[in-house]
CSV table of C-alpha atoms in Angstrom, one decimal:
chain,number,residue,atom,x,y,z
A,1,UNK,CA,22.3,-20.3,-12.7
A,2,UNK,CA,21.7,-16.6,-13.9
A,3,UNK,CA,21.2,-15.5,-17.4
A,4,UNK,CA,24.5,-14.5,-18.7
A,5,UNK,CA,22.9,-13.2,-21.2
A,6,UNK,CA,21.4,-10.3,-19.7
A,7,UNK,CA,23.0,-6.8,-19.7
A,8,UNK,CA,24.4,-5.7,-17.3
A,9,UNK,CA,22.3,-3.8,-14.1
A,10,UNK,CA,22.7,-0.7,-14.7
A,11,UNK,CA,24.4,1.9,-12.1
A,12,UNK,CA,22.4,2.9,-8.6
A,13,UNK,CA,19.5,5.1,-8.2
A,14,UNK,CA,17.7,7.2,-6.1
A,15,UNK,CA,14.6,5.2,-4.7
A,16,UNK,CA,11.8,6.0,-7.4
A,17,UNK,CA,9.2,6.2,-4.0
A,18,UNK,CA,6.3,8.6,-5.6
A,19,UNK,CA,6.1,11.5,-3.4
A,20,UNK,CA,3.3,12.7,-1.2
A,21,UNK,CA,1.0,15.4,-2.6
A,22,UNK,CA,2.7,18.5,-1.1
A,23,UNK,CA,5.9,17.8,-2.5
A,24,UNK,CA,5.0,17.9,-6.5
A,25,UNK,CA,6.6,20.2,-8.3
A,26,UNK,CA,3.8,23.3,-7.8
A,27,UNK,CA,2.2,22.4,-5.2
A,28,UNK,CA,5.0,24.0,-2.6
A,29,UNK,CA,2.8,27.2,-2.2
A,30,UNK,CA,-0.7,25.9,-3.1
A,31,UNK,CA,-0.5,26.5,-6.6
A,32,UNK,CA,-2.1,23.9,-9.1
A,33,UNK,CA,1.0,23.1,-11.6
A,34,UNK,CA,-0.8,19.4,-11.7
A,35,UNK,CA,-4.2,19.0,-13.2
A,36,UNK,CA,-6.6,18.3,-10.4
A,37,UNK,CA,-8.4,15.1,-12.3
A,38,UNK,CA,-12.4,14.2,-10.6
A,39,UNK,CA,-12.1,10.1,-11.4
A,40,UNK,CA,-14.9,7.7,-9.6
A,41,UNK,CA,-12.3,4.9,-9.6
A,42,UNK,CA,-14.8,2.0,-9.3
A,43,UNK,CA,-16.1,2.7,-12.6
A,44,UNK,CA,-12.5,3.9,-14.3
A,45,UNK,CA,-10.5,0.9,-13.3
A,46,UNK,CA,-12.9,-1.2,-15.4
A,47,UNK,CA,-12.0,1.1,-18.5
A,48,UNK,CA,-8.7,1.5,-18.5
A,49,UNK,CA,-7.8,-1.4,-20.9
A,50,UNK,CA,-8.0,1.4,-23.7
A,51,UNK,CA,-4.9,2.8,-22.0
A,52,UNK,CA,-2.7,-0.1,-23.7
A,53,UNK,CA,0.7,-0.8,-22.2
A,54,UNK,CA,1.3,1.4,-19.1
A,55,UNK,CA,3.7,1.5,-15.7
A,56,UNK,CA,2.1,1.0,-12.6
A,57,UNK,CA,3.6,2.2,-9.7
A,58,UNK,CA,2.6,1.0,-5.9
A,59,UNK,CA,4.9,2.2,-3.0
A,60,UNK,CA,5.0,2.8,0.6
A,61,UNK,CA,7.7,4.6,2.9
A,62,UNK,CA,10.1,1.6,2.0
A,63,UNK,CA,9.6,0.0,-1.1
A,64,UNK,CA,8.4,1.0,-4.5
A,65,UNK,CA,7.2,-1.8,-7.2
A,66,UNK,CA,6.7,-1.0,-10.7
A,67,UNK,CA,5.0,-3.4,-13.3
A,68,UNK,CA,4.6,-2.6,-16.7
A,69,UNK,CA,1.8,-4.0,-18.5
A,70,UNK,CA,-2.3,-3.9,-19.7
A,71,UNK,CA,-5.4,-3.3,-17.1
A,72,UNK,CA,-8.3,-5.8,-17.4
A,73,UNK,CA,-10.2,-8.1,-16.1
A,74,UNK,CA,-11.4,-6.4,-13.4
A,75,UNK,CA,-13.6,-7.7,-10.3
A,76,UNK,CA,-15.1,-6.8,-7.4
A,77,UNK,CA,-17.6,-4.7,-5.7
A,78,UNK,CA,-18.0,-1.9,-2.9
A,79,UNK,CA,-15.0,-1.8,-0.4
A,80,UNK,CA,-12.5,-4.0,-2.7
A,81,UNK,CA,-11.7,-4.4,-6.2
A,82,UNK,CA,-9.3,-6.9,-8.1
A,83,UNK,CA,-7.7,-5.9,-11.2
A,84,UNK,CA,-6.4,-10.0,-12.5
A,85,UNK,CA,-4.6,-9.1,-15.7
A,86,UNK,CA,-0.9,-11.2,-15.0
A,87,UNK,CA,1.3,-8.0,-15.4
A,88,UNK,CA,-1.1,-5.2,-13.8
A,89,UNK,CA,-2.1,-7.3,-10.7
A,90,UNK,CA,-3.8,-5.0,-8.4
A,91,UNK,CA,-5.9,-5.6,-4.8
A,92,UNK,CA,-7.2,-1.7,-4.7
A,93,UNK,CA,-9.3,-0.2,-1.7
A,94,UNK,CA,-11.2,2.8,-3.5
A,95,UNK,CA,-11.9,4.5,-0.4
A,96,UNK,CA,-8.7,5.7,0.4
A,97,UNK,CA,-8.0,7.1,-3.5
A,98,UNK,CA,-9.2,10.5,-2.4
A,99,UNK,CA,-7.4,12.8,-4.5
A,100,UNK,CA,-6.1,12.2,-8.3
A,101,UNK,CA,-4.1,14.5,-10.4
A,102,UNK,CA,-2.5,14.5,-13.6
A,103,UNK,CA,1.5,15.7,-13.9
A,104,UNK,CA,3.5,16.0,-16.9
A,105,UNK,CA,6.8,14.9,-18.2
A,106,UNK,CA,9.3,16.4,-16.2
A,107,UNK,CA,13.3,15.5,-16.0
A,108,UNK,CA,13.0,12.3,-17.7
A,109,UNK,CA,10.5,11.2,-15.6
A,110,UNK,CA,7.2,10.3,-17.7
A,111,UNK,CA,4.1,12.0,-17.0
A,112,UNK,CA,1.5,9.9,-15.0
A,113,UNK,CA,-1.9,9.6,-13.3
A,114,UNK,CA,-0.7,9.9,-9.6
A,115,UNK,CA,-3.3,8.9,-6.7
A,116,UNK,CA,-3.1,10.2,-2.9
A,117,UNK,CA,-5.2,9.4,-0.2
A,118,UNK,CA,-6.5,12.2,2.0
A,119,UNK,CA,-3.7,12.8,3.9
A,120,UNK,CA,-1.3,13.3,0.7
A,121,UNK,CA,-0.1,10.4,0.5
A,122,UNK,CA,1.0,8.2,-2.3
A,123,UNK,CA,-1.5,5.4,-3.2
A,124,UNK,CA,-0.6,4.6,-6.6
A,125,UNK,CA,0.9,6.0,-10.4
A,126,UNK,CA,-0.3,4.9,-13.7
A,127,UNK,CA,2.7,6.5,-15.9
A,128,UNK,CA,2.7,6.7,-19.6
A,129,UNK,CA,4.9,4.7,-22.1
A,130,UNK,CA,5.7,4.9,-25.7
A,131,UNK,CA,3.1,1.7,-25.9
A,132,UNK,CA,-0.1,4.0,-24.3
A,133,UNK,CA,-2.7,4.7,-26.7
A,134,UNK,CA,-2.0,8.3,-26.7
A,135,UNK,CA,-6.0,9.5,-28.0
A,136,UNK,CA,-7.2,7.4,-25.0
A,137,UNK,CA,-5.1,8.9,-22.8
A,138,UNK,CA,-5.3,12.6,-23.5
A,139,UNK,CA,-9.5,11.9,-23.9
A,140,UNK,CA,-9.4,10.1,-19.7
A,141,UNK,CA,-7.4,13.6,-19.1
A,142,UNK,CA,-9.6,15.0,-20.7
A,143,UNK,CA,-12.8,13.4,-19.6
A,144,UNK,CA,-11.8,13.4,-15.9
A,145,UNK,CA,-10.4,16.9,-15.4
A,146,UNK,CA,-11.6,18.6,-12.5
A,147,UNK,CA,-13.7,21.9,-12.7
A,148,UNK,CA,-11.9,23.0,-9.2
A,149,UNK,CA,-8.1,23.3,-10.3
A,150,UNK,CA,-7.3,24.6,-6.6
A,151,UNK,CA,-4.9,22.8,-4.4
A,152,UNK,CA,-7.0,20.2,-2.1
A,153,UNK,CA,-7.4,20.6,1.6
A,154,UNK,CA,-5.4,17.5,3.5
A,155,UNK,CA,-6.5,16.2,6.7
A,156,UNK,CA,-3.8,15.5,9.1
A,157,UNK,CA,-1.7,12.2,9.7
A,158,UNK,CA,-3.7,10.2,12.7
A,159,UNK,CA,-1.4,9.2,15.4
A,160,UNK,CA,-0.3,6.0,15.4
A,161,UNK,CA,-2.4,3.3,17.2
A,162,UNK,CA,-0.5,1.7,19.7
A,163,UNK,CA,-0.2,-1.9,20.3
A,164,UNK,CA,-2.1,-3.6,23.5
A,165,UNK,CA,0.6,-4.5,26.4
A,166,UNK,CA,1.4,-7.8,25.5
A,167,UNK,CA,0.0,-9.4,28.7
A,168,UNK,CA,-3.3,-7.9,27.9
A,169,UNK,CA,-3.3,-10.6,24.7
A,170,UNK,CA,-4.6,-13.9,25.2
A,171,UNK,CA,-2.0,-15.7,23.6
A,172,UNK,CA,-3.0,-19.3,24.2
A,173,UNK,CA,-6.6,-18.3,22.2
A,174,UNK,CA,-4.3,-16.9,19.4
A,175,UNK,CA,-2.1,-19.8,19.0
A,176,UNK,CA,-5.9,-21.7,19.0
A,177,UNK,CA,-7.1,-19.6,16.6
A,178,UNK,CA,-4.2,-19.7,14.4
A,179,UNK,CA,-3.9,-23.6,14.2
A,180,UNK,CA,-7.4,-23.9,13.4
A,181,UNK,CA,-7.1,-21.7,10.7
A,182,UNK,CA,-7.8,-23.2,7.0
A,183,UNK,CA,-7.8,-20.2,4.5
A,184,UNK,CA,-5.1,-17.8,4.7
A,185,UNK,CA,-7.6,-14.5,4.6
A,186,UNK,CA,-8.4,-15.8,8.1
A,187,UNK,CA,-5.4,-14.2,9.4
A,188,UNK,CA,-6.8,-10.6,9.5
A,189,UNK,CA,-10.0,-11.4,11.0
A,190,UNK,CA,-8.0,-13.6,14.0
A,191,UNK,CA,-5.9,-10.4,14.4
A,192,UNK,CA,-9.3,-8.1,14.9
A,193,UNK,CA,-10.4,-10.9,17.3
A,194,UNK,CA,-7.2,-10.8,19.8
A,195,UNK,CA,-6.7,-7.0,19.4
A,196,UNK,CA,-3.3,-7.7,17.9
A,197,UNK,CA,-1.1,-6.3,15.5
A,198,UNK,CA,0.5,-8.0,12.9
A,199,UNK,CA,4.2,-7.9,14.2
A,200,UNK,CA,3.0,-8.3,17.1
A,201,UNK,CA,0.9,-11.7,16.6
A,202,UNK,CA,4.0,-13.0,15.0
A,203,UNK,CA,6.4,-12.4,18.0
A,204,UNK,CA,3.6,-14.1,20.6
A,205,UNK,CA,2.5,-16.8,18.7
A,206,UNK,CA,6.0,-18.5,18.2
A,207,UNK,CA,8.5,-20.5,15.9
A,208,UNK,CA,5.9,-22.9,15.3
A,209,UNK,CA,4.0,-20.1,13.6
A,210,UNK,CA,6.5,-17.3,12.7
A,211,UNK,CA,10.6,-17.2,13.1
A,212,UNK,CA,12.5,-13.6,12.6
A,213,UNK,CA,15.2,-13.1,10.6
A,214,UNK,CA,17.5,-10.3,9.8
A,215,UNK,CA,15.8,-8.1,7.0
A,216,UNK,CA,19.3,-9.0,5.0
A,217,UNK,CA,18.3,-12.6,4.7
A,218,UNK,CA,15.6,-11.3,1.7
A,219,UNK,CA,18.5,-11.1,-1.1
A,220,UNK,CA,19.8,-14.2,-0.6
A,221,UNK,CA,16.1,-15.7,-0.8
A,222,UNK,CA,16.1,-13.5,-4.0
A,223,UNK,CA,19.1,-15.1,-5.1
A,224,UNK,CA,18.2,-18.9,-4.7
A,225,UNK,CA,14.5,-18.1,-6.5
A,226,UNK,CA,17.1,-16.8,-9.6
A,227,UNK,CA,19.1,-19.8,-9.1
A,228,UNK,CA,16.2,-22.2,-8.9
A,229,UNK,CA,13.9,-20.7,-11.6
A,230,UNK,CA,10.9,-20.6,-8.9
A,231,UNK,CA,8.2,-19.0,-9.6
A,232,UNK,CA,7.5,-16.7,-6.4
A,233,UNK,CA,5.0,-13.5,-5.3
A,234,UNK,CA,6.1,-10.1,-4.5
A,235,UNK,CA,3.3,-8.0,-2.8
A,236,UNK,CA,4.0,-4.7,-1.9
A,237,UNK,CA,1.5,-1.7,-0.4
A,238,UNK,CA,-0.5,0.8,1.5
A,239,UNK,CA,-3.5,1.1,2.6
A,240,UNK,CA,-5.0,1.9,-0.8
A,241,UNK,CA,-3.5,-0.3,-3.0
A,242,UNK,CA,-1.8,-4.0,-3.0
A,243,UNK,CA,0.2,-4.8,-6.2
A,244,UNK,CA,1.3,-8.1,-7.1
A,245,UNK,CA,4.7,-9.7,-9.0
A,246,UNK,CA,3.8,-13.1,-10.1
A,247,UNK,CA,7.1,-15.0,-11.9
A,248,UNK,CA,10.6,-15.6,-11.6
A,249,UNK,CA,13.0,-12.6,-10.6
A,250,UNK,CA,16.4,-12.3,-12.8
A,251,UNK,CA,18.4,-9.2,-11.1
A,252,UNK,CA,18.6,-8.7,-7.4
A,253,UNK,CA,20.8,-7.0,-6.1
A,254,UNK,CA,21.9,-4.8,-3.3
A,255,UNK,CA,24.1,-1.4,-3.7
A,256,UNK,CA,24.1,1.8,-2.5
A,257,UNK,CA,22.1,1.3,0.5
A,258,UNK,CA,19.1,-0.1,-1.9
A,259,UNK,CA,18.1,-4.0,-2.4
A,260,UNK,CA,16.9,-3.4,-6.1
A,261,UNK,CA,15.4,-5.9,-8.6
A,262,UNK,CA,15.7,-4.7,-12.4
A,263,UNK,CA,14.0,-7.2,-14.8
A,264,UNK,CA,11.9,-6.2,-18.0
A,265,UNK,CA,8.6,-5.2,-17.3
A,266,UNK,CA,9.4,-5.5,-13.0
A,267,UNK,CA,11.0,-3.4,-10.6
A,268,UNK,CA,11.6,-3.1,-7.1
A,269,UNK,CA,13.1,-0.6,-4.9
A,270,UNK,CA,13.3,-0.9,-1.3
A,271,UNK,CA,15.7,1.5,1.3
A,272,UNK,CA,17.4,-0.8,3.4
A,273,UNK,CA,17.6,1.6,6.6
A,274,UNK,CA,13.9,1.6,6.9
A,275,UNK,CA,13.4,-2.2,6.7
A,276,UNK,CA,14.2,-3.7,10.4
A,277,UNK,CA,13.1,-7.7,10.0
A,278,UNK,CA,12.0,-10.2,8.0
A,279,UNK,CA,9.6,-12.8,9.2
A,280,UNK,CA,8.9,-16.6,8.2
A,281,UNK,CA,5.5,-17.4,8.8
A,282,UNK,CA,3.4,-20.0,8.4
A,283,UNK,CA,-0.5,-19.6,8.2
A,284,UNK,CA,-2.2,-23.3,8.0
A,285,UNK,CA,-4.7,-23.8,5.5
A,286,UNK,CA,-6.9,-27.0,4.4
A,287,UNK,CA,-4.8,-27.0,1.3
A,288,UNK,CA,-1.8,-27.7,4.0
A,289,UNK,CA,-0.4,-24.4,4.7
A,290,UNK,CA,1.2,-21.4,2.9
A,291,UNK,CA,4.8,-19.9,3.9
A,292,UNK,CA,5.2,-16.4,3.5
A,293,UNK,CA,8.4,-14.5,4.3
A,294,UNK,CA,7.1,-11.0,5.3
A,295,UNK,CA,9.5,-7.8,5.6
A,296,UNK,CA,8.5,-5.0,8.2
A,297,UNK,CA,9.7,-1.4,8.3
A,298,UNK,CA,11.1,0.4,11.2
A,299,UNK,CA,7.9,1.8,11.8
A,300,UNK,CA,6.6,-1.9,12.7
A,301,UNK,CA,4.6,-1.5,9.9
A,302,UNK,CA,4.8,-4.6,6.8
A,303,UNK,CA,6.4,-3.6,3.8
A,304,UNK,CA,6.4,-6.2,1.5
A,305,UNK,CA,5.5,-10.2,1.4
A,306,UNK,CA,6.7,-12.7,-0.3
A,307,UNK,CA,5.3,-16.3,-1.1
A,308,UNK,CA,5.8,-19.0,-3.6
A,309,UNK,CA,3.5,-18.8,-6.9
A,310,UNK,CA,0.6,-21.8,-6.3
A,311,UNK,CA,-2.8,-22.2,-7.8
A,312,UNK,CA,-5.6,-21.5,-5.7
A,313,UNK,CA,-6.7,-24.6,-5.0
A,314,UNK,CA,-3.4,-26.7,-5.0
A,315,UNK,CA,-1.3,-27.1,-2.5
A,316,UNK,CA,2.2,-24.9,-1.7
A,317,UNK,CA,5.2,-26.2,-4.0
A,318,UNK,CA,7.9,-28.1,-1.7
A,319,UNK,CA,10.1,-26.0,-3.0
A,320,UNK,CA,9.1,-22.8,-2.1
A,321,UNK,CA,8.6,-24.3,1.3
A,322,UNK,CA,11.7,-25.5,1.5
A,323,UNK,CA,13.8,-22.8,0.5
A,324,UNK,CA,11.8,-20.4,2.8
A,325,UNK,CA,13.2,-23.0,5.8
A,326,UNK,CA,16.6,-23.1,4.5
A,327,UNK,CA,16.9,-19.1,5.6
């Protein structure tokens, strides 16, 4: 059962979704309030221990997911980087963290590192705490800050790709493909392959692959993870940046048009209007499978995944499995 012990939640608030670049206070008119900061991130994420305790911030037009915690132990080359450091648990995509600036404290909100893509939008937030070493801080402000202080020039939002007529899919060589799959990072390539997207794949290849739900069915997951102490992964994103809860969850909740989690050190914000399904989904592997429960927006777009905790080369616990069938 629940922690009675734990204070209570405290009242509703507004989704803490960072804002795209146009929107910062400044920036309405072109004028550089924020500090334009020049950061090659492939080499900076490797520093950024010296930072001490921070809040990272990942969101997309749905959900926002904040850890607080240490960088380190980074890895990784070229296209993709892995920062492995339990609390700050990031998949990151450097190409796509096109423009960084710095903004202060403002309204109670704690000044932070904020990353956009080209097209303004958010990508991720390092914000300051009372734990940051303050002299490395100011010195990365320092270090990074950007001889051009003008507002940057944004490329325009690409339209939409839309998805393939559904009789133009081959979707007895997808359900092939997907049985004989046996590591889960299989799945994207298989999608290239058939031309499919993601949603998409899970409607055609059927309940012996993936099985929707209402996007309502997440709390009560949510609730029986609490219940059952299971350790379970929350992996929200965009295309810049993945970023990874890895424990139990003590608070969920739903108010106010928001399902919320508010734990120390995690939490999760996600606007229920914009989130239009859930999905159960299986993806076999020659470990014996992994069950994911995946939430998509109402732009078809995924929002969020969630699977039981597991080593990596251990099989799924029965009781992740389980309780993902039971929805």
């Amino acid at each position: 059962m629940p922690d009675t012990r734990l204070p209570p939640i405290p009242p509703p608030v507004l989704p803490i979704i960072d804002p795209i670049l146009s929107t910062l206070p400044g920036w309405e008119n072109g004028a550089a309030c924020p500090t334009r900061l020049e950061v090659d991130w492939t080499d900076a994420l490797r520093k950024l221990d010296v930072l001490g305790t921070v809040r990272v911030v990942t969101s997309n037009r749905s959900i926002t997911h904040e850890k607080t915690g240490r960088f380190g132990n980074v890895d990784g080359n070229g296209p993709a980087l892995i920062v492995l450091n339990r609390e700050v648990d990031l998949r990151v995509f450097p190409r796509h963290w096109s423009i960084t600036v710095h903004t202060p404290e403002t309204d109670g909100e704690a000044e932070a590192i904020r990353v956009f893509d080209r097209h303004g939008r958010a990508v991720h937030a390092i914000h300051r705490t009372a734990e940051t070493n303050a002299a490395a801080w100011d010195a990365f402000l320092i270090l990074h800050r950007a001889a051009d202080q003008d507002a940057p020039a944004l490329e325009p939002l690409p339209a939409p790709a839309a998805e393939r007529p559904d009789a133009e899919i081959d979707v007895e060589g997808l359900r092939a493909a997907w049985s004989a799959m046996t590591d889960v990072h299989e799945f994207f390539g298989m999608l290239r392959t058939f031309g499919v997207g993601r949603r998409q794949a899970l409607r055609l290849a059927g309940p012996g692959f993936a099985r929707e739900l209402p996007a309502a069915a997440v709390l009560p997951l949510l609730e029986a993870a609490r219940d059952r102490r299971l350790d379970i992964m929350i992996f929200v994103g965009n295309a810049g940046c993945i970023q990874i809860h890895t424990g139990t969850v003590d608070r969920p909740a739903a108010a106010d048009g928001l399902l919320r989690i508010d734990d120390p050190g995690f939490t999760l914000r996600a606007v229920q209007a914009r989130l239009s399904s859930a999905w159960v989904v299986h993806k076999p592997t020659d470990k014996g499978g992994i069950t994911t429960v995946e939430l998509y927006d109402d732009h078809g777009d995924n929002a969020a995944i969630l699977c039981g905790q597991r080593d990596e080369d251990k099989p799924e616990r029965a009781e992740w499995r389980a309780l993902a069938a039971s929805l």
